[in-house]
Short mmCIF file of C-alpha atoms in Angstrom, two decimals:
data_model
loop_
_atom_site.label_atom_id
_atom_site.label_comp_id
_atom_site.label_asym_id
_atom_site.label_seq_id
_atom_site.Cartn_x
_atom_site.Cartn_y
_atom_site.Cartn_z
CA MET A 1 -61.38 0.86 27.51
CA SER A 2 -59.40 2.43 24.64
CA ILE A 3 -61.06 4.94 22.36
CA LEU A 4 -60.58 4.27 18.67
CA PRO A 5 -58.96 7.09 16.68
CA PRO A 6 -61.10 8.94 14.16
CA ARG A 7 -61.10 7.72 10.59
CA ILE A 8 -60.30 11.20 9.19
CA THR A 9 -58.33 14.16 10.47
CA VAL A 10 -59.44 17.44 8.95
CA ALA A 11 -56.33 19.64 8.78
CA LEU A 12 -56.65 23.42 8.53
CA SER A 13 -54.05 26.13 9.04
CA VAL A 14 -55.28 29.71 9.40
CA TYR A 15 -53.62 33.11 9.69
CA ASN A 16 -55.81 36.20 10.13
CA GLY A 17 -58.71 34.32 8.63
CA GLU A 18 -61.64 35.85 10.50
CA ARG A 19 -63.38 36.96 7.29
CA PHE A 20 -64.39 33.51 6.02
CA LEU A 21 -63.37 31.16 8.84
CA ALA A 22 -66.79 30.59 10.41
CA GLU A 23 -68.28 29.60 7.04
CA ALA A 24 -65.43 27.16 6.40
CA ILE A 25 -65.82 25.56 9.84
CA GLU A 26 -69.59 25.28 9.43
CA SER A 27 -69.10 23.48 6.10
CA VAL A 28 -66.91 20.89 7.85
CA LEU A 29 -69.27 20.43 10.79
CA GLY A 30 -72.11 19.92 8.30
CA GLN A 31 -70.52 16.85 6.67
CA THR A 32 -72.63 13.72 6.31
CA PHE A 33 -69.52 11.71 7.32
CA GLU A 34 -69.09 12.50 11.02
CA ASP A 35 -66.19 10.31 12.24
CA PHE A 36 -63.43 12.93 12.13
CA GLU A 37 -61.33 15.16 14.31
CA PHE A 38 -60.91 18.77 13.21
CA LEU A 39 -57.35 19.92 13.85
CA ILE A 40 -56.86 23.67 13.37
CA VAL A 41 -53.56 25.54 13.74
CA ASP A 42 -53.89 29.26 14.32
CA ASP A 43 -50.53 30.47 12.98
CA GLY A 44 -50.19 33.59 15.14
CA SER A 45 -53.27 35.46 13.96
CA ARG A 46 -53.73 39.06 15.08
CA ASP A 47 -57.45 39.29 14.30
CA ALA A 48 -60.46 37.52 15.83
CA THR A 49 -59.38 34.07 14.57
CA PRO A 50 -58.46 32.67 18.04
CA GLU A 51 -61.80 33.73 19.49
CA ILE A 52 -63.68 32.11 16.59
CA LEU A 53 -61.76 28.86 17.10
CA GLN A 54 -62.40 28.83 20.85
CA HIS A 55 -66.10 29.43 20.25
CA TYR A 56 -66.40 26.46 17.91
CA ALA A 57 -64.17 24.21 20.06
CA ALA A 58 -66.50 24.79 23.00
CA ARG A 59 -69.44 23.84 20.80
CA ASP A 60 -68.00 20.68 19.15
CA SER A 61 -65.53 18.34 20.84
CA ARG A 62 -64.16 17.14 17.50
CA ILE A 63 -62.38 20.49 17.07
CA ARG A 64 -58.80 20.60 18.39
CA PRO A 65 -57.42 24.15 18.08
CA ILE A 66 -53.68 24.84 18.38
CA ILE A 67 -53.15 28.54 18.99
CA ARG A 68 -49.51 29.60 18.84
CA GLU A 69 -47.01 32.11 17.42
CA ASN A 70 -46.51 32.60 13.69
CA ARG A 71 -44.24 30.02 12.04
CA GLY A 72 -45.51 30.06 8.45
CA LEU A 73 -47.73 27.79 6.41
CA VAL A 74 -45.23 25.00 5.68
CA ALA A 75 -44.41 24.59 9.38
CA SER A 76 -48.14 24.58 10.17
CA LEU A 77 -48.93 21.95 7.53
CA ASN A 78 -46.16 19.69 8.80
CA GLN A 79 -47.37 20.14 12.38
CA LEU A 80 -50.86 19.13 11.31
CA LEU A 81 -49.38 16.09 9.56
CA GLU A 82 -47.55 15.02 12.72
CA GLU A 83 -50.37 15.66 15.19
CA ALA A 84 -53.12 14.02 13.14
CA ARG A 85 -54.51 10.87 14.79
CA ALA A 86 -56.30 9.46 11.74
CA PRO A 87 -54.79 7.50 8.83
CA LEU A 88 -56.52 9.82 6.35
CA ILE A 89 -56.08 13.59 6.27
CA ALA A 90 -58.60 15.88 4.63
CA ARG A 91 -57.07 19.24 3.85
CA MET A 92 -59.18 22.35 4.23
CA ASP A 93 -58.52 26.08 3.98
CA ALA A 94 -60.09 28.86 6.01
CA ASP A 95 -61.70 30.60 3.04
CA ASP A 96 -63.29 27.64 1.19
CA LEU A 97 -66.47 25.62 1.62
CA ALA A 98 -66.71 21.83 1.59
CA ALA A 99 -69.79 20.25 0.03
CA PRO A 100 -71.76 18.19 2.62
CA THR A 101 -70.89 14.84 1.03
CA ARG A 102 -67.21 15.58 0.35
CA PHE A 103 -65.71 13.46 3.15
CA ALA A 104 -68.14 10.57 2.62
CA LYS A 105 -67.36 10.31 -1.08
CA GLN A 106 -63.59 10.67 -0.72
CA PHE A 107 -63.44 8.18 2.16
CA ALA A 108 -65.47 5.63 0.20
CA PHE A 109 -63.22 5.96 -2.85
CA LEU A 110 -59.98 5.62 -0.87
CA ASP A 111 -61.41 2.68 1.08
CA ALA A 112 -62.24 0.91 -2.20
CA ASN A 113 -58.96 1.88 -3.94
CA PRO A 114 -56.02 1.21 -1.58
CA ALA A 115 -53.45 1.90 -4.33
CA VAL A 116 -54.55 5.55 -4.47
CA GLY A 117 -52.68 7.63 -1.90
CA VAL A 118 -53.95 11.10 -2.80
CA LEU A 119 -57.47 11.99 -3.87
CA GLY A 120 -58.75 15.42 -4.85
CA SER A 121 -61.95 16.57 -6.48
CA TRP A 122 -63.18 19.08 -8.97
CA THR A 123 -64.18 22.44 -7.57
CA THR A 124 -66.73 25.19 -7.97
CA ASP A 125 -64.94 28.55 -8.18
CA ILE A 126 -66.51 31.43 -6.25
CA ASN A 127 -65.59 35.02 -5.45
CA GLU A 128 -65.46 36.77 -2.11
CA VAL A 129 -69.27 37.03 -1.85
CA GLY A 130 -69.89 33.46 -2.96
CA ALA A 131 -70.91 34.25 -6.54
CA PRO A 132 -69.50 32.25 -9.48
CA HIS A 133 -65.93 33.16 -10.42
CA PRO A 134 -64.98 32.42 -14.05
CA VAL A 135 -61.86 30.28 -14.49
CA ALA A 136 -60.40 29.28 -17.87
CA ALA A 137 -58.30 26.35 -16.60
CA PRO A 138 -59.40 22.76 -17.34
CA ASP A 139 -60.80 20.53 -14.61
CA HIS A 140 -58.26 18.53 -12.65
CA PRO A 141 -57.20 15.13 -14.08
CA VAL A 142 -59.35 12.22 -12.94
CA THR A 143 -57.02 9.19 -13.27
CA HIS A 144 -53.39 8.73 -12.32
CA GLU A 145 -52.45 8.38 -15.97
CA ASP A 146 -54.21 11.67 -16.73
CA PHE A 147 -52.40 13.19 -13.76
CA LEU A 148 -48.99 12.26 -15.18
CA ALA A 149 -49.98 13.66 -18.58
CA ALA A 150 -51.14 16.91 -16.93
CA ILE A 151 -47.71 17.27 -15.32
CA ASP A 152 -46.09 17.18 -18.76
CA ARG A 153 -48.59 19.70 -20.12
CA GLY A 154 -48.08 22.09 -17.21
CA GLN A 155 -51.77 21.93 -16.27
CA PRO A 156 -53.38 22.14 -12.80
CA LEU A 157 -53.07 18.88 -10.89
CA LEU A 158 -54.94 19.08 -7.58
CA CYS A 159 -56.75 21.73 -5.55
CA HIS A 160 -54.93 21.53 -2.21
CA PRO A 161 -57.92 22.22 0.11
CA ALA A 162 -59.99 19.63 -1.79
CA VAL A 163 -57.48 16.81 -1.17
CA MET A 164 -57.71 13.79 1.10
CA TYR A 165 -54.52 11.75 1.45
CA ARG A 166 -53.01 8.88 3.38
CA ARG A 167 -50.94 10.30 6.22
CA ASP A 168 -48.23 7.63 6.16
CA ILE A 169 -47.53 8.07 2.45
CA VAL A 170 -47.09 11.83 2.79
CA ARG A 171 -44.85 11.40 5.82
CA SER A 172 -42.76 8.82 3.92
CA VAL A 173 -41.62 11.49 1.42
CA GLY A 174 -40.83 14.06 4.11
CA GLY A 175 -44.06 16.02 4.16
CA TYR A 176 -44.04 19.59 2.89
CA HIS A 177 -40.67 21.12 1.94
CA ALA A 178 -39.83 24.60 3.20
CA ALA A 179 -37.97 25.54 0.01
CA PHE A 180 -41.22 25.68 -1.95
CA ARG A 181 -42.94 28.52 -0.14
CA HIS A 182 -46.37 29.32 -1.60
CA CYS A 183 -46.25 26.24 -3.88
CA GLU A 184 -45.44 23.60 -1.27
CA ASP A 185 -48.44 21.57 -2.39
CA LEU A 186 -47.30 21.28 -6.03
CA ASP A 187 -43.85 20.12 -4.94
CA LEU A 188 -45.46 17.51 -2.70
CA TRP A 189 -47.72 16.16 -5.48
CA LEU A 190 -44.75 15.88 -7.84
CA ARG A 191 -42.77 13.94 -5.24
CA LEU A 192 -45.73 11.67 -4.52
CA ALA A 193 -46.46 11.01 -8.20
CA THR A 194 -43.74 8.37 -8.40
CA VAL A 195 -44.57 6.57 -5.12
CA THR A 196 -48.38 6.33 -5.17
CA ARG A 197 -51.36 6.73 -7.45
CA ILE A 198 -53.11 10.12 -7.50
CA ALA A 199 -56.65 10.83 -8.68
CA ASN A 200 -59.51 13.33 -8.57
CA LEU A 201 -63.19 12.64 -8.18
CA PRO A 202 -65.06 14.21 -11.12
CA GLU A 203 -67.49 15.87 -8.72
CA ARG A 204 -67.46 19.46 -7.42
CA LEU A 205 -66.95 18.79 -3.73
CA LEU A 206 -65.36 22.12 -2.76
CA HIS A 207 -66.24 25.75 -3.32
CA TYR A 208 -62.83 27.33 -3.93
CA ARG A 209 -62.75 31.05 -3.20
CA HIS A 210 -60.89 33.66 -5.26
CA TYR A 211 -60.27 37.17 -3.95
CA GLU A 212 -57.64 39.85 -4.32
CA ASP A 213 -55.93 39.44 -0.94
CA GLN A 214 -55.44 35.66 -1.04
CA VAL A 215 -51.91 34.24 -0.94
CA SER A 216 -51.83 33.18 -4.59
CA SER A 217 -52.63 36.77 -5.63
CA ARG A 218 -50.19 38.49 -3.26
CA HIS A 219 -47.24 36.17 -3.94
CA ALA A 220 -47.72 35.32 -7.61
CA THR A 221 -44.05 35.63 -8.60
CA VAL A 222 -42.64 33.58 -5.73
CA GLN A 223 -45.32 30.97 -6.34
CA GLN A 224 -44.67 30.70 -10.06
CA VAL A 225 -40.89 30.59 -9.70
CA GLY A 226 -41.21 27.85 -7.08
CA ALA A 227 -43.62 25.92 -9.30
CA ALA A 228 -41.22 26.10 -12.24
CA VAL A 229 -38.34 24.83 -10.09
CA ALA A 230 -40.52 22.05 -8.64
CA ARG A 231 -41.32 20.80 -12.14
CA ILE A 232 -37.64 20.87 -13.11
CA ALA A 233 -36.77 18.95 -9.93
CA TYR A 234 -39.44 16.38 -10.83
CA HIS A 235 -37.84 15.77 -14.22
CA GLU A 236 -34.39 15.58 -12.61
CA ARG A 237 -35.65 12.75 -10.41
CA LEU A 238 -37.28 10.98 -13.35
CA ALA A 239 -33.98 11.15 -15.22
CA GLY A 240 -32.18 9.58 -12.28
CA ARG A 241 -30.30 12.77 -11.43
CA HIS A 242 -29.84 14.24 -7.96
CA ASP A 243 -32.56 16.62 -6.79
CA PRO A 244 -30.74 19.45 -4.97
CA THR A 245 -33.96 21.03 -3.69
CA ALA A 246 -34.62 18.23 -1.20
CA GLN A 247 -32.08 19.44 1.35
CA ILE A 248 -32.47 23.24 1.23
CA GLU A 249 -34.68 25.54 3.30
CA ALA A 250 -35.15 28.22 0.64
CA LEU A 251 -34.70 28.48 -3.11
CA PRO A 252 -31.78 30.66 -4.23
CA PRO A 253 -32.22 33.57 -6.65
CA ILE A 254 -32.91 32.50 -10.23
CA GLU A 255 -29.37 33.48 -11.28
CA GLN A 256 -27.97 30.79 -8.94
CA LEU A 257 -30.16 27.91 -10.16
CA ASP A 258 -27.62 26.69 -12.74
CA ALA A 259 -25.09 26.29 -9.93
CA LEU A 260 -27.66 24.59 -7.68
CA PHE A 261 -28.56 21.98 -10.31
CA GLY A 262 -25.01 21.68 -11.60
CA ARG A 263 -25.73 22.46 -15.24
CA GLU A 264 -26.49 25.39 -17.50
CA GLY A 265 -29.91 26.38 -18.78
CA ILE A 266 -31.96 25.94 -15.61
CA ALA A 267 -32.30 29.67 -14.87
CA GLN A 268 -33.29 30.42 -18.45
CA ALA A 269 -35.83 27.59 -18.42
CA VAL A 270 -37.39 28.94 -15.22
CA ARG A 271 -37.71 32.45 -16.68
CA ALA A 272 -39.27 31.02 -19.84
CA ARG A 273 -41.89 29.18 -17.80
CA VAL A 274 -42.60 32.03 -15.37
CA ALA A 275 -42.67 35.12 -17.60
CA PRO A 276 -45.81 34.30 -19.66
CA GLY A 277 -47.73 33.61 -16.47
CA LEU A 278 -47.03 37.07 -15.08
CA LEU A 279 -48.47 39.09 -17.96
CA TYR A 280 -51.86 39.48 -16.27
CA SER A 281 -50.65 39.53 -12.66
CA ARG A 282 -50.91 42.94 -11.01
CA SER A 283 -48.65 41.90 -8.13
CA GLY A 284 -46.22 40.04 -10.40
CA LEU A 285 -45.73 43.03 -12.69
CA ARG A 286 -45.13 45.24 -9.66
CA ASP A 287 -42.55 43.06 -7.90
CA GLU A 288 -39.48 41.10 -9.03
CA GLY A 289 -41.61 39.42 -11.68
CA PHE A 290 -41.12 42.47 -13.88
CA ASP A 291 -37.34 41.96 -13.91
CA ILE A 292 -37.89 38.30 -14.81
CA LEU A 293 -40.04 39.42 -17.74
CA LEU A 294 -37.40 41.87 -19.01
CA ARG A 295 -34.64 39.25 -18.79
CA TYR A 296 -36.89 36.74 -20.59
CA ILE A 297 -37.32 39.19 -23.48
CA ARG A 298 -33.58 39.89 -23.66
CA ASP A 299 -32.94 36.13 -23.77
CA GLY A 300 -35.05 35.96 -26.94
CA GLY A 301 -38.38 34.99 -25.40
CA ASP A 302 -41.71 35.13 -27.21
CA ARG A 303 -42.99 38.72 -27.46
CA ALA A 304 -46.57 37.92 -28.44
CA GLY A 305 -49.02 40.11 -26.53
CA LEU A 306 -46.36 42.09 -24.71
CA TRP A 307 -47.42 45.45 -26.16
CA ARG A 308 -50.77 44.83 -24.48
CA THR A 309 -48.83 44.33 -21.25
CA VAL A 310 -47.38 47.82 -21.72
CA GLY A 311 -50.94 49.17 -21.73
CA ARG A 312 -51.84 46.99 -18.76
CA LEU A 313 -48.96 48.47 -16.75
CA ILE A 314 -50.29 51.94 -17.42
CA LEU A 315 -53.71 50.87 -16.17
CA PHE A 316 -52.01 49.40 -13.08
CA GLY A 317 -50.49 52.82 -12.34
CA GLU A 318 -46.96 51.81 -13.34
CA PRO A 319 -45.99 54.26 -16.14
CA ALA A 320 -42.23 53.94 -15.50
CA ARG A 321 -42.39 50.17 -15.87
CA ALA A 322 -44.59 50.53 -18.95
CA ALA A 323 -41.93 52.77 -20.51
CA SER A 324 -39.14 50.35 -19.55
CA LEU A 325 -40.98 47.42 -21.12
CA ALA A 326 -41.66 49.43 -24.30
CA VAL A 327 -37.98 50.39 -24.62
CA THR A 328 -36.95 46.75 -24.12
CA LEU A 329 -39.37 45.60 -26.80
CA LEU A 330 -38.07 48.24 -29.23
CA LEU A 331 -34.34 47.82 -28.63
CA ASP A 332 -33.70 44.20 -27.68
#
């Protein structure tokens, strides 16, 4: 007698995630909706992650751990997409907490709304100890029409670990693209926006954790540059032009973006979008983001608040960069 596949695959990729992993797994195992498999890729962790996964796999047969060498997040997400046995995939990260009714509510909505291919939810933002973390950004758009408007406004669209999507639709657009490292989810949503409807439940079904060592903090510049390029590629597709990012494994340096897209102004547009977002980023002001900011100023970019950034650099222990920014503001 054949065994029916689960109705949901929970897909989690983890790398050195021992700090919060057990809590994340417990939040999944505590769901009121129980018909799922829990597929977890350990992407070459060097901490206690494999032992934690083996412990939980022995305890609950729904957990399918894949423990292998490091290949990176995009490769892991695409592996999860291919190995999933369910038609619906619920994304989850190793440092977040799913509310007990998350899967039940998302499954019910997608079952009742077959035109919706991707469904997120609002989130509760917490810090590393689980206390409230203040966030100034607006809640994610609820309807597909609001989603499209949020793209044009440059606002947040979906919280990746709060998303449940239809596996076949995501596979139909090629899954996650390697070129958009650290913002592979945004690129995917922008590609899906023209082939399916996307929505968010206006309920806080995930506790999203913020802490200094998370990927979005450590790789702020790469993430923001990739996000800016993804939005430009989205508008290229809408205009009926060729999207050159679809066939590449990595984005070129900003200076080469005009050549990649075949027209002038792309590099300048990317700097103009990225620079304002780096003004409060400790990592961004310490890495190549600082050079992007200087070039943005020299190209005539808005200088509002940049003298405060000089002071912020001093507080960050970067007096040489503070002096360089001050000179640029005075002379250019």
